[in-house]
PDB file of C-alpha atoms in Angstrom:
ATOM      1  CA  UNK Y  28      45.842  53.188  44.393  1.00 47.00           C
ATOM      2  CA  UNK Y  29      45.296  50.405  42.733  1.00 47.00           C
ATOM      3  CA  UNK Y  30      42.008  48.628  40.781  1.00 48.00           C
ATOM      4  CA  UNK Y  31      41.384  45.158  40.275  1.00 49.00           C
ATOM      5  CA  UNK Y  32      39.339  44.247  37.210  1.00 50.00           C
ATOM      6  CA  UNK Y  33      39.286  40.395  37.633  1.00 51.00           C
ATOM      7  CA  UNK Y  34      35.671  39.160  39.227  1.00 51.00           C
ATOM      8  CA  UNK Y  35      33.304  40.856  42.090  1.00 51.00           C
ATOM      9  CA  UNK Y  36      32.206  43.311  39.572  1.00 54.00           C
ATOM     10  CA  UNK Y  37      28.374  43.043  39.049  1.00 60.00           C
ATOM     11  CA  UNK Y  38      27.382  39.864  36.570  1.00 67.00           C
ATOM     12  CA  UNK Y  39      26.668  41.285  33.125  1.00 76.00           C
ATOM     13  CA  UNK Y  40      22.776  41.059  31.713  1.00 79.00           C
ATOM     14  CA  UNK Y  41      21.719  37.202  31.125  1.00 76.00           C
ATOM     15  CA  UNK Y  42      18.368  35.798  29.453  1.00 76.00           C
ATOM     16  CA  UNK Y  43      15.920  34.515  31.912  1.00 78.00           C
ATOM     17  CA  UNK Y  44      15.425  31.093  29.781  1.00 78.00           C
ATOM     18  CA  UNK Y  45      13.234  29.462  31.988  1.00 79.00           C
ATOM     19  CA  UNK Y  46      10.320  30.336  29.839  1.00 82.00           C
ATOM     20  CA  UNK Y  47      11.931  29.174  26.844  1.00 81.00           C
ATOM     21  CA  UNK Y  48      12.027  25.883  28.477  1.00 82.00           C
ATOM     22  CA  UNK Y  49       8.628  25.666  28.956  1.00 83.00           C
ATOM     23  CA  UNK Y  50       7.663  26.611  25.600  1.00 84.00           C
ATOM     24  CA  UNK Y  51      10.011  23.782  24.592  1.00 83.00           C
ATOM     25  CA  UNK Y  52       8.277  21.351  26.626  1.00 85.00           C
ATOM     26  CA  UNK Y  53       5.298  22.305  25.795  1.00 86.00           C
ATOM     27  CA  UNK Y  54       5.717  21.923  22.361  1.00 85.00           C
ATOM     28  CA  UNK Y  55       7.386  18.611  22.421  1.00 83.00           C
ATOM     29  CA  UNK Y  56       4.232  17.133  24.344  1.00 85.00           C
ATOM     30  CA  UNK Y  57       2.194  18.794  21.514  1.00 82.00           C
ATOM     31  CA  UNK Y  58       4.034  17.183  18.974  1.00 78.00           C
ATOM     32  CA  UNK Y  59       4.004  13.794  20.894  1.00 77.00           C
ATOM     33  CA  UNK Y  60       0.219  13.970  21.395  1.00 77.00           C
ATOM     34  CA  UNK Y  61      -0.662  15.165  17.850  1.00 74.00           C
ATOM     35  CA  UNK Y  62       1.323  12.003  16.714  1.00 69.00           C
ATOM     36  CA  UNK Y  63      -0.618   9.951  19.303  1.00 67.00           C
ATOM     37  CA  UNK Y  64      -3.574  11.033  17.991  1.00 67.00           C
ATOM     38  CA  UNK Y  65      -3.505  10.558  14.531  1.00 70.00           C
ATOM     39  CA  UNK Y  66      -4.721   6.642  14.220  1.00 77.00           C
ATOM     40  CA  UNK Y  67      -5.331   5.394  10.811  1.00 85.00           C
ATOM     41  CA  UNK Y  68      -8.838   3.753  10.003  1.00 90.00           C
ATOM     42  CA  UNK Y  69      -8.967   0.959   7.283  1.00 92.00           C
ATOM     43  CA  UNK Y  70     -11.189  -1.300   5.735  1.00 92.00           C
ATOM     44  CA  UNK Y  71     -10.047  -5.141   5.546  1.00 93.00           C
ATOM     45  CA  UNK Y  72     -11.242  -7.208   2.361  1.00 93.00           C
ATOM     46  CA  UNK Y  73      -9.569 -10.456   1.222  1.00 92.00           C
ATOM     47  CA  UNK Y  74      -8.616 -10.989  -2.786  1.00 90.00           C
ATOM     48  CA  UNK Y  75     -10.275 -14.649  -3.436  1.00 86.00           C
ATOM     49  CA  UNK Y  76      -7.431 -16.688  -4.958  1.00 79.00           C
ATOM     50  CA  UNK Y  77      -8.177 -18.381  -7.910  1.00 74.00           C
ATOM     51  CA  UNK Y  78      -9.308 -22.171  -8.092  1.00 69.00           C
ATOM     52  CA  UNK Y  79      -5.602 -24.309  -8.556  1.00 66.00           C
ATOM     53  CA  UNK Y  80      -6.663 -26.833 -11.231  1.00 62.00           C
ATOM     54  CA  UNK Y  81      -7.527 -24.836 -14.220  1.00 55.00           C
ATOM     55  CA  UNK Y  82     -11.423 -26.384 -14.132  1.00 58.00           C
ATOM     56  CA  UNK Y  83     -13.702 -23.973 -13.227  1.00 58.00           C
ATOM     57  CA  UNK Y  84     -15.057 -24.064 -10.024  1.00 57.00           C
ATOM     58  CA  UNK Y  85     -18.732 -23.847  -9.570  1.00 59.00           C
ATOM     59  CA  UNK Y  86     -20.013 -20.995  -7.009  1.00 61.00           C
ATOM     60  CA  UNK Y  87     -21.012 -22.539  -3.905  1.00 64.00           C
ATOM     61  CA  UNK Y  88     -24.899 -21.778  -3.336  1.00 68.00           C
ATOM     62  CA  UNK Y  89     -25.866 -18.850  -1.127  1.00 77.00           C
ATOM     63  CA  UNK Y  90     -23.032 -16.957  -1.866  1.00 86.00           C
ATOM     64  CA  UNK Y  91     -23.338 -13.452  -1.647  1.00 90.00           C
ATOM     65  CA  UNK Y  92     -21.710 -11.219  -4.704  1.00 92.00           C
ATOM     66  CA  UNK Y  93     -23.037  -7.667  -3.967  1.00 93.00           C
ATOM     67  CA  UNK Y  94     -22.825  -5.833  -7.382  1.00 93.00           C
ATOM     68  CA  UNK Y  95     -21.875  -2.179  -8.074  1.00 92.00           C
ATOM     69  CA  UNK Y  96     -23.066  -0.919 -10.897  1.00 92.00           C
ATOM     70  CA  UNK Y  97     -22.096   2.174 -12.994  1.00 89.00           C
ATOM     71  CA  UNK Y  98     -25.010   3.775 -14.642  1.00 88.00           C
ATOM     72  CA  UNK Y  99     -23.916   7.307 -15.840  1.00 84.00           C
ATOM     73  CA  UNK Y 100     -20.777   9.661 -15.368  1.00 81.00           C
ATOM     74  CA  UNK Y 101     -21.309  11.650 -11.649  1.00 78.00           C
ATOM     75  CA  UNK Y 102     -24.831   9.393 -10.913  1.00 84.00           C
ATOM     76  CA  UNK Y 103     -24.292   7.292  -8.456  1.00 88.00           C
ATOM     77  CA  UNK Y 104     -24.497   3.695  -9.452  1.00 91.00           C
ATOM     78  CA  UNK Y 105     -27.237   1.244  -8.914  1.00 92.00           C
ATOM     79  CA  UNK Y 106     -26.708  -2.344  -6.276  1.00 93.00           C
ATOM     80  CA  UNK Y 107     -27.514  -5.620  -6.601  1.00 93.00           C
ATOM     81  CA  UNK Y 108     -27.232  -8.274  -3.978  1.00 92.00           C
ATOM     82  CA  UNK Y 109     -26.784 -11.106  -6.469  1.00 89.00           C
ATOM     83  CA  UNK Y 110     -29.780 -10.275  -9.256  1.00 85.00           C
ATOM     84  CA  UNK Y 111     -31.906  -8.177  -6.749  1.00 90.00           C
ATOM     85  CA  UNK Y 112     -31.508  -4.375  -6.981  1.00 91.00           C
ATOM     86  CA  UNK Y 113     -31.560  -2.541  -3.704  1.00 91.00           C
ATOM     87  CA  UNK Y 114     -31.271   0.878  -2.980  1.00 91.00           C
ATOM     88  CA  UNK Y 115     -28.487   2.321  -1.562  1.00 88.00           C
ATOM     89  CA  UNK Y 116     -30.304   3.502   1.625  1.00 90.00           C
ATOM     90  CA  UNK Y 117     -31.691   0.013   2.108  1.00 91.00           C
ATOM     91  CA  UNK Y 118     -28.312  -1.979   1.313  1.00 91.00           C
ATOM     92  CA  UNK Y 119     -27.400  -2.199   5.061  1.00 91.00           C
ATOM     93  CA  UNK Y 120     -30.559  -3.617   6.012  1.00 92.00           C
ATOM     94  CA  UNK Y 121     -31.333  -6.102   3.546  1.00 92.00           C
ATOM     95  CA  UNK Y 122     -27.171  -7.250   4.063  1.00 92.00           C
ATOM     96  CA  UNK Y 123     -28.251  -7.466   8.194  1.00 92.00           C
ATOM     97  CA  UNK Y 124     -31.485  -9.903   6.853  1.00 91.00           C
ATOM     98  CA  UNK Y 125     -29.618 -11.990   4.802  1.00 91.00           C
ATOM     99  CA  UNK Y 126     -27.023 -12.766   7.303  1.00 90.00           C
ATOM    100  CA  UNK Y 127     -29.443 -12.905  10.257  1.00 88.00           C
ATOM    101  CA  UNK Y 128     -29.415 -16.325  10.221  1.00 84.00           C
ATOM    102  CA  UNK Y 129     -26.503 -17.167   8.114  1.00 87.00           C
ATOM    103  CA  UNK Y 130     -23.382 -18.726  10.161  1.00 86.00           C
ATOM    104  CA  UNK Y 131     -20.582 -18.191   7.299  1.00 87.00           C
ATOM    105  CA  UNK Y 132     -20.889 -14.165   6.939  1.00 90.00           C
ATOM    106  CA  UNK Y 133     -18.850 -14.298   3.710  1.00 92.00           C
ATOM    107  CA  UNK Y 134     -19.667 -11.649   0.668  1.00 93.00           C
ATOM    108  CA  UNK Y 135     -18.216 -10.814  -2.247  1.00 93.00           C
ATOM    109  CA  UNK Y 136     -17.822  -7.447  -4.010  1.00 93.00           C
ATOM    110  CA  UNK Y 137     -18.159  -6.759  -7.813  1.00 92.00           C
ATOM    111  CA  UNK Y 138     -17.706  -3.372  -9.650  1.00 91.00           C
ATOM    112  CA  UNK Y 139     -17.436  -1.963 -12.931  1.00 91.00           C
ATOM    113  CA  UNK Y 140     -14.544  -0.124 -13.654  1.00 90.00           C
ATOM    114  CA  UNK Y 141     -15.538   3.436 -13.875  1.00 90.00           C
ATOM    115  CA  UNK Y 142     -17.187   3.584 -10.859  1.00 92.00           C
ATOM    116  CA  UNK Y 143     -16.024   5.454  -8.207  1.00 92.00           C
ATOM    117  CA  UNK Y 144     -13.642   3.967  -5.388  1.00 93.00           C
ATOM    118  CA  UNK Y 145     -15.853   5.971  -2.924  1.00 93.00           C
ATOM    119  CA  UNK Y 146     -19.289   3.869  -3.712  1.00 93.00           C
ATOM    120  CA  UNK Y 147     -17.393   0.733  -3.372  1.00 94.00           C
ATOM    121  CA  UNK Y 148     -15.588   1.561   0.109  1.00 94.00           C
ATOM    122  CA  UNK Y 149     -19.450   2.737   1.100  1.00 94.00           C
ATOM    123  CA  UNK Y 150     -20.057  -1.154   0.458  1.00 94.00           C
ATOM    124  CA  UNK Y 151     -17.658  -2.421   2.006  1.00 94.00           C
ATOM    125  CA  UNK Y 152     -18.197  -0.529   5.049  1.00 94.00           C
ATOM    126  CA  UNK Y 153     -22.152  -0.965   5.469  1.00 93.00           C
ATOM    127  CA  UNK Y 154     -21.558  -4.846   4.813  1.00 93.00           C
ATOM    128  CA  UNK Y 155     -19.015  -4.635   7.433  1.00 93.00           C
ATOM    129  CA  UNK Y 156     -21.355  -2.874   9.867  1.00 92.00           C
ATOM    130  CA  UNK Y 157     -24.586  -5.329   8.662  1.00 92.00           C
ATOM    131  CA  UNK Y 158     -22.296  -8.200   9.969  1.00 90.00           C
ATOM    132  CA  UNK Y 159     -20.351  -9.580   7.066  1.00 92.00           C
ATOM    133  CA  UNK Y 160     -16.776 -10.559   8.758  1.00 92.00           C
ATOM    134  CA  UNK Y 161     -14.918 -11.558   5.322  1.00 92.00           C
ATOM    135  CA  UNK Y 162     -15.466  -9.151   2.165  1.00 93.00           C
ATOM    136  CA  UNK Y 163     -13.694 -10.518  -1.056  1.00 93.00           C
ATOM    137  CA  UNK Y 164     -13.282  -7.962  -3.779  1.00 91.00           C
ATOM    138  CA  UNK Y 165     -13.159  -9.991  -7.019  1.00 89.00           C
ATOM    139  CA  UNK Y 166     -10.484  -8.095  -9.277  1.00 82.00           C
ATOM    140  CA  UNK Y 167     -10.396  -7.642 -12.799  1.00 65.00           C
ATOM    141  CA  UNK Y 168      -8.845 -11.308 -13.604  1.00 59.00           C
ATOM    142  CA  UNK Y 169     -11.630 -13.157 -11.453  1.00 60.00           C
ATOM    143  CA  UNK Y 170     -14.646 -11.665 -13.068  1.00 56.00           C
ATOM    144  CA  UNK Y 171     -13.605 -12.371 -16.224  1.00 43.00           C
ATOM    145  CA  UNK Y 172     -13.426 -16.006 -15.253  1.00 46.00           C
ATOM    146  CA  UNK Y 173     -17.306 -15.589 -14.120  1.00 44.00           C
ATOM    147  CA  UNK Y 174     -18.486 -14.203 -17.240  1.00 41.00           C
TER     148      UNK Y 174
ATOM    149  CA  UNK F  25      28.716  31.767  72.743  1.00 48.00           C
ATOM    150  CA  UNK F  26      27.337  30.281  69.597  1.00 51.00           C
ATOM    151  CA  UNK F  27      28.848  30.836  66.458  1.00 53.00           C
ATOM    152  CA  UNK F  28      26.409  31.768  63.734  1.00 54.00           C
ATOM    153  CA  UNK F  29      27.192  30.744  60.253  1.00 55.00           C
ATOM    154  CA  UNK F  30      25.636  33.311  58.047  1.00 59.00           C
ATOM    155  CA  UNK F  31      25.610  32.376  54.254  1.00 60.00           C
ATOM    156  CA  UNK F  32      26.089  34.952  51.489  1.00 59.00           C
ATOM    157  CA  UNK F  33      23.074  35.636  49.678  1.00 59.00           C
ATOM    158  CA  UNK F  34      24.927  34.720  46.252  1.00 60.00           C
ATOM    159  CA  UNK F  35      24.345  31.880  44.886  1.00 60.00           C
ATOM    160  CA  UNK F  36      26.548  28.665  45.390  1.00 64.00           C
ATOM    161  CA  UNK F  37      25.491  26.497  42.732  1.00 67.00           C
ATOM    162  CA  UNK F  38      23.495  27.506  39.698  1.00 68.00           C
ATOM    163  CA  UNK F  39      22.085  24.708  37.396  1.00 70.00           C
ATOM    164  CA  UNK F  40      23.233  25.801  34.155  1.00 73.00           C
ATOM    165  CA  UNK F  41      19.452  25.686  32.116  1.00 77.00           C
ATOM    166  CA  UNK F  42      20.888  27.034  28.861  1.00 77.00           C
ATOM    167  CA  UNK F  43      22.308  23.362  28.087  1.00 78.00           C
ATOM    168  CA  UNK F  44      18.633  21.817  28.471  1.00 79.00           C
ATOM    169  CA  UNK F  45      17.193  24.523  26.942  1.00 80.00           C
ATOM    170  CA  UNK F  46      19.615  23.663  23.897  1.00 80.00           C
ATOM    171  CA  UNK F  47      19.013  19.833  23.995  1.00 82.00           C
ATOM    172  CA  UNK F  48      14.995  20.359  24.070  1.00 81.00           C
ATOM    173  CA  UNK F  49      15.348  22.842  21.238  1.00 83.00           C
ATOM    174  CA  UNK F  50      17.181  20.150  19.551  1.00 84.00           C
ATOM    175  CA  UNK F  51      14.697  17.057  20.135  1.00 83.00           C
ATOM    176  CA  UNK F  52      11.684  19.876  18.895  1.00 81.00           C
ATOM    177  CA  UNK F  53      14.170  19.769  15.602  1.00 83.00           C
ATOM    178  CA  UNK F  54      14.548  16.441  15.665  1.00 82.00           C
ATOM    179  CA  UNK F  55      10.765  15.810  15.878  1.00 78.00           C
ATOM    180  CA  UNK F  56       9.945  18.356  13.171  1.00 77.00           C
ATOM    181  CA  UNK F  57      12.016  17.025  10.696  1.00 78.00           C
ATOM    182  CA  UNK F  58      11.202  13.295  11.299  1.00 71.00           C
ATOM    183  CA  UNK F  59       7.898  13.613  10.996  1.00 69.00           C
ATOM    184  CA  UNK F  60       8.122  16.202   7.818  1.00 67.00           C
ATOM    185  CA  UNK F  61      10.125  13.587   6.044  1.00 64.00           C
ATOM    186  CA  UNK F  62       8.249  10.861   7.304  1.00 60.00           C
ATOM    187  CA  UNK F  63       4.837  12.777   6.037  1.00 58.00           C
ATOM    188  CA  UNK F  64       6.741  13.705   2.377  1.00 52.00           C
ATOM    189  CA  UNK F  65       7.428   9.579   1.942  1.00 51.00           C
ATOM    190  CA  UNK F  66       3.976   8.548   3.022  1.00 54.00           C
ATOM    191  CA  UNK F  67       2.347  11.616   1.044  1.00 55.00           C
ATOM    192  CA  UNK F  68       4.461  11.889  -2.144  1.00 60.00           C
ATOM    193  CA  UNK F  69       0.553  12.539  -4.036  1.00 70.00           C
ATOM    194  CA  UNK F  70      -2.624  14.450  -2.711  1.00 78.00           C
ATOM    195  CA  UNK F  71      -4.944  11.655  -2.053  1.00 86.00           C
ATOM    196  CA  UNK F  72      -8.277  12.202  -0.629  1.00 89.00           C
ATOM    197  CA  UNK F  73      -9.735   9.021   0.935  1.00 91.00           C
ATOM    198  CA  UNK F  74     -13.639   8.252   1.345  1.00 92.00           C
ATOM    199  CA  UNK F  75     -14.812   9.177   4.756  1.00 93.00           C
ATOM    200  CA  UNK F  76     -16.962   6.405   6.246  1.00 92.00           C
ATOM    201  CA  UNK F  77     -18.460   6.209   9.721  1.00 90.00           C
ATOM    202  CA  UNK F  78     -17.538   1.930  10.436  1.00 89.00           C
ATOM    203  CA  UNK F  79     -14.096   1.679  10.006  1.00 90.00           C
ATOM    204  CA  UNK F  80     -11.638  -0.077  12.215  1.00 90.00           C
ATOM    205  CA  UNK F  81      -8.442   1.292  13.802  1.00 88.00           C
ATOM    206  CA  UNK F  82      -5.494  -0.001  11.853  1.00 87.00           C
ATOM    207  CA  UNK F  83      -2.649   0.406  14.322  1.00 83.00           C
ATOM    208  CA  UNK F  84      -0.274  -1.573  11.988  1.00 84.00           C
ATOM    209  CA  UNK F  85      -0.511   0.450   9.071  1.00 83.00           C
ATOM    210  CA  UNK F  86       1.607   3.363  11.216  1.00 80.00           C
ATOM    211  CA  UNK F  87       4.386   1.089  11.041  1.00 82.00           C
ATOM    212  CA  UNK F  88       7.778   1.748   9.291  1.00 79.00           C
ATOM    213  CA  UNK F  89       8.003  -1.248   7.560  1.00 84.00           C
ATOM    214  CA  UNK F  90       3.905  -1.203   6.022  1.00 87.00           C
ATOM    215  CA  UNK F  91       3.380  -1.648   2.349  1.00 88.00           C
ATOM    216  CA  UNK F  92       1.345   1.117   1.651  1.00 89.00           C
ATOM    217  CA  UNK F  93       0.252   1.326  -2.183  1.00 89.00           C
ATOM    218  CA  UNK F  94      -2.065   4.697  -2.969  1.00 89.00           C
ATOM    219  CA  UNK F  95      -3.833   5.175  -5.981  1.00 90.00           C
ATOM    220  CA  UNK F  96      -4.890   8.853  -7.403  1.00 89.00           C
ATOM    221  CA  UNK F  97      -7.919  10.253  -8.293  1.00 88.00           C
ATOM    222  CA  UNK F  98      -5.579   9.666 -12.247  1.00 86.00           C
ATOM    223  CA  UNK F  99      -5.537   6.233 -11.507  1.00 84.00           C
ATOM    224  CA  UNK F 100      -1.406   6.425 -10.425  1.00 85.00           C
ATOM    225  CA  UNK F 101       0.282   4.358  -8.489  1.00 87.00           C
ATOM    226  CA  UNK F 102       2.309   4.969  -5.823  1.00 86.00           C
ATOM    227  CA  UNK F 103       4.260   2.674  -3.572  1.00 86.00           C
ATOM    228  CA  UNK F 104       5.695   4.649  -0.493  1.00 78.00           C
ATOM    229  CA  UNK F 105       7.250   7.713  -2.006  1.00 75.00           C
ATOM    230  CA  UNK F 106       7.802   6.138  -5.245  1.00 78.00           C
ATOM    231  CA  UNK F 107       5.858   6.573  -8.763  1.00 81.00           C
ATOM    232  CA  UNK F 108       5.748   3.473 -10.438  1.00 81.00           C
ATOM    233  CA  UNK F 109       3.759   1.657 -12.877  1.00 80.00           C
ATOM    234  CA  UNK F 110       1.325  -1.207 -12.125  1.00 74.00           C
ATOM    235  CA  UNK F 111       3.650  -3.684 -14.027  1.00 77.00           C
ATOM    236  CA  UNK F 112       6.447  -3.248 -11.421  1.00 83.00           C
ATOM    237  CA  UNK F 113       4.114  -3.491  -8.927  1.00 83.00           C
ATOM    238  CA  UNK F 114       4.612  -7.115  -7.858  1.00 83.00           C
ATOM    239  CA  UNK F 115       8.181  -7.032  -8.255  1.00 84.00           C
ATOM    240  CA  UNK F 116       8.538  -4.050  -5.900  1.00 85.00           C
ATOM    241  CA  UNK F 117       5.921  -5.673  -3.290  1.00 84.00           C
ATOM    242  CA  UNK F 118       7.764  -8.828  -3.655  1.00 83.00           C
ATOM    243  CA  UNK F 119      10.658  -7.187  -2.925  1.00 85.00           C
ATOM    244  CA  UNK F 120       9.519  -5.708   0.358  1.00 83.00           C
ATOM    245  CA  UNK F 121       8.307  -9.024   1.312  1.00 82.00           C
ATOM    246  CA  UNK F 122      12.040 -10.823   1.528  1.00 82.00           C
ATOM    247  CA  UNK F 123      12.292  -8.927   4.543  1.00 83.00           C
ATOM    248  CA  UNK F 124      10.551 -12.215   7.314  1.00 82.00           C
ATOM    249  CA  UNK F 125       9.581  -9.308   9.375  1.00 82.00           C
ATOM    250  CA  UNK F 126       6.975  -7.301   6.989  1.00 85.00           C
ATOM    251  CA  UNK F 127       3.357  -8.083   7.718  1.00 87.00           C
ATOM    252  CA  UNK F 128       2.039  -9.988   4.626  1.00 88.00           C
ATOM    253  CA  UNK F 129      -1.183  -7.100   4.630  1.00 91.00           C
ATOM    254  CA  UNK F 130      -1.136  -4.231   1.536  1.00 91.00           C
ATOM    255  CA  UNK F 131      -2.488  -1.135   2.775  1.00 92.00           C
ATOM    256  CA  UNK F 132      -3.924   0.749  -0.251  1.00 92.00           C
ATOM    257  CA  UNK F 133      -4.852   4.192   0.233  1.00 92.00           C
ATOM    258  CA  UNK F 134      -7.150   5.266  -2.858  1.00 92.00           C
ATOM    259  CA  UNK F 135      -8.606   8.784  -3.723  1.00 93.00           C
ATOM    260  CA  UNK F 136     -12.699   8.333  -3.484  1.00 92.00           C
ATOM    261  CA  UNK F 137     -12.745   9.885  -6.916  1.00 91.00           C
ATOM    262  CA  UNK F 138     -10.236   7.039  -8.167  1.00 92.00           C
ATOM    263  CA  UNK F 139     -12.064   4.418 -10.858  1.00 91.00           C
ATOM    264  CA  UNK F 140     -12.252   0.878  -9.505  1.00 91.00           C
ATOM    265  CA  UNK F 141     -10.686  -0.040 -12.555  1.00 90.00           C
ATOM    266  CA  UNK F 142      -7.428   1.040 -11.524  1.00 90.00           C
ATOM    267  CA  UNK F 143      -8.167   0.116  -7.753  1.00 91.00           C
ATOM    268  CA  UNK F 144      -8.924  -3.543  -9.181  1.00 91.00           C
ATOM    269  CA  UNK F 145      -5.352  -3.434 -11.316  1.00 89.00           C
ATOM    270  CA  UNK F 146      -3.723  -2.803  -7.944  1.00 89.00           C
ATOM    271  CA  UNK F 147      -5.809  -5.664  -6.661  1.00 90.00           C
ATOM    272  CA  UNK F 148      -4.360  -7.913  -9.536  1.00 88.00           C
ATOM    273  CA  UNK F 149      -1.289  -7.150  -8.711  1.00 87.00           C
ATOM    274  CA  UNK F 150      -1.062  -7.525  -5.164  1.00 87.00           C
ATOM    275  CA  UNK F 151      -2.544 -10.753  -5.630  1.00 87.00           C
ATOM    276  CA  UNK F 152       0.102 -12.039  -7.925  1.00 85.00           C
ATOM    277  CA  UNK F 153       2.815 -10.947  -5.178  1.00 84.00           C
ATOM    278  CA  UNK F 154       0.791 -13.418  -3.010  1.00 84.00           C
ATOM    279  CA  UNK F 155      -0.669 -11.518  -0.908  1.00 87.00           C
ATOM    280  CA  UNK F 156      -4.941 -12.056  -0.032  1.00 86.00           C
ATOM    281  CA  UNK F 157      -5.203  -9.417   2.823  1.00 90.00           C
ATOM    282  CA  UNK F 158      -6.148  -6.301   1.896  1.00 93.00           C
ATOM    283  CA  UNK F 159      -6.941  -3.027   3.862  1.00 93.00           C
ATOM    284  CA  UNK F 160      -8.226  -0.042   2.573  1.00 93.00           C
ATOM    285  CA  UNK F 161      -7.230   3.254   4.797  1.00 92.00           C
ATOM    286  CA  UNK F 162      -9.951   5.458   5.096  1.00 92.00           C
ATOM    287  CA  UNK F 163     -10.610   8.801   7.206  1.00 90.00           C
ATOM    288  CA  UNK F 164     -13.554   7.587   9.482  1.00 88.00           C
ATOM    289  CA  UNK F 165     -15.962   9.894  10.638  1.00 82.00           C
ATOM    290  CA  UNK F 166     -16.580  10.785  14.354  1.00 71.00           C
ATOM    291  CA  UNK F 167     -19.746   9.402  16.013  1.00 60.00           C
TER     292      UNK F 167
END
């Protein structure tokens, strides 16, 4: 009597991994939508380049410098469309009169240096949404030339 | 008479999952790691942009090649994952910009608590590299 050991014995105990495949794939379409959805917002401006010749250009008239202001540490700061102070809550508006009827929707943005990057990306974005289509942000270098 | 072929109920062919299930696992790696390194160069400081409610999609600014300066709530600059000082600044952006294929756009990322000051050095400098176009990344709120 003899026994044969090679094959048509049962198959030993394997792991069903057809679940594990669709965990997989299920978390690779995660991972590709989560990337998909993760867009980055920005705000454009434009830094004005300085005049070539070293003669001092004079500021075309009408143009718009919208001022931020720093009044006091953790106050927010005061605005001024050119001389005129506006509030805050009325910057948007007044920016949508002015440009109304203006075909060159240029402005330009001033702060001091201690304010707060948040109140000046607040500008930007409510002149952006009152219709201004080019912001410049005049830099350290440029407003010294203006005062 | 008609000969019936009977099969055997055993399987002839069996489609050996265990490879897939090995490359998937592998691409699920692949991703993780990517996009962990890829978050550690474009993250090297906690910045905390200003949330605003008009800002424009900025598809560009995903791409590999962006020059993507932030500024901390310190006032530190950062260009990709390195620390730097606003002196080098223009050197390093000019740098990037031999490459004919980098969009001529800085994308500064600044923490809402950051002074303008050192927003407005940044500004200096990217404007000595030659650059005029600007964008500021912001989280944007949903309407």
């Amino acid at each position: 009597m003899s026994f044969s050991m090679a094959g048509g014995g049962a198959r030993g105990p394997q792991i069903n991994v057809t679940p594990l495949i669709d965990v997989l794939l299920t978390l690779i379409i995660m991972f590709m939508l989560v990337v998909a959805m993760d867009p980055e917002y920005g705000e454009k401006v434009q830094i004005p380049q300085p005049p070539k010749d070293s003669k001092s250009v004079p500021e075309p008239e009408g143009t718009v410098v919208i001022q931020v202001v720093w009044t006091s540490k953790d106050a927010p700061p005061t605005v001024k469309i050119n001389q005129e102070d506006v509030r805050f809550e009325d910057l948007e508006f007044r920016l949508g009169q002015i440009y109304l009827k203006r075909a060159e929707k240029v402005a330009f943005v001033r702060g001091d240096a201690d304010v707060n990057f948040l109140y000046v990306a607040d500008v930007i974005d409510l002149a952006h949404h009152a219709g201004v289509q080019r912001i410049g942000l005049l830099t350290q270098g440029q407003e010294l030339r203006r005062e | 008479m008609l000969h019936k072929s009977r099969r055997s109920p055993k399987l002839l062919a069996g489609f050996d999952i265990t490879a897939f299930a090995c490359i998937l696992a592998v691409v699920i790696l692949a991703i993780m790691i990517a996009k962990s390194v890829s978050d550690g160069v474009h993250s090297p400081v906690a910045v905390d942009p200003p949330w605003e409610g008009h800002a424009v999609s900025m598809a560009s600014a995903l791409r590999e090649d962006a020059i993507t300066v932030r500024v901390a709530d310190g006032g530190q600059v950062w260009l990709g994952g390195d620390w730097l000082d606003a002196d080098s600044l223009p050197l390093k952006i000019a740098y990037r910009l031999k490459d004919p294929n980098v969009e001529r756009t800085v994308y500064i990322v600044a923490d809402k608590k950051a002074p303008l000051g050192s927003v407005k050095v940044v500004l200096e400098c990217v404007r000595s590299a030659g650059i005029t176009r600007v964008v500021f990344l912001v989280n944007r709120w949903k309407n």
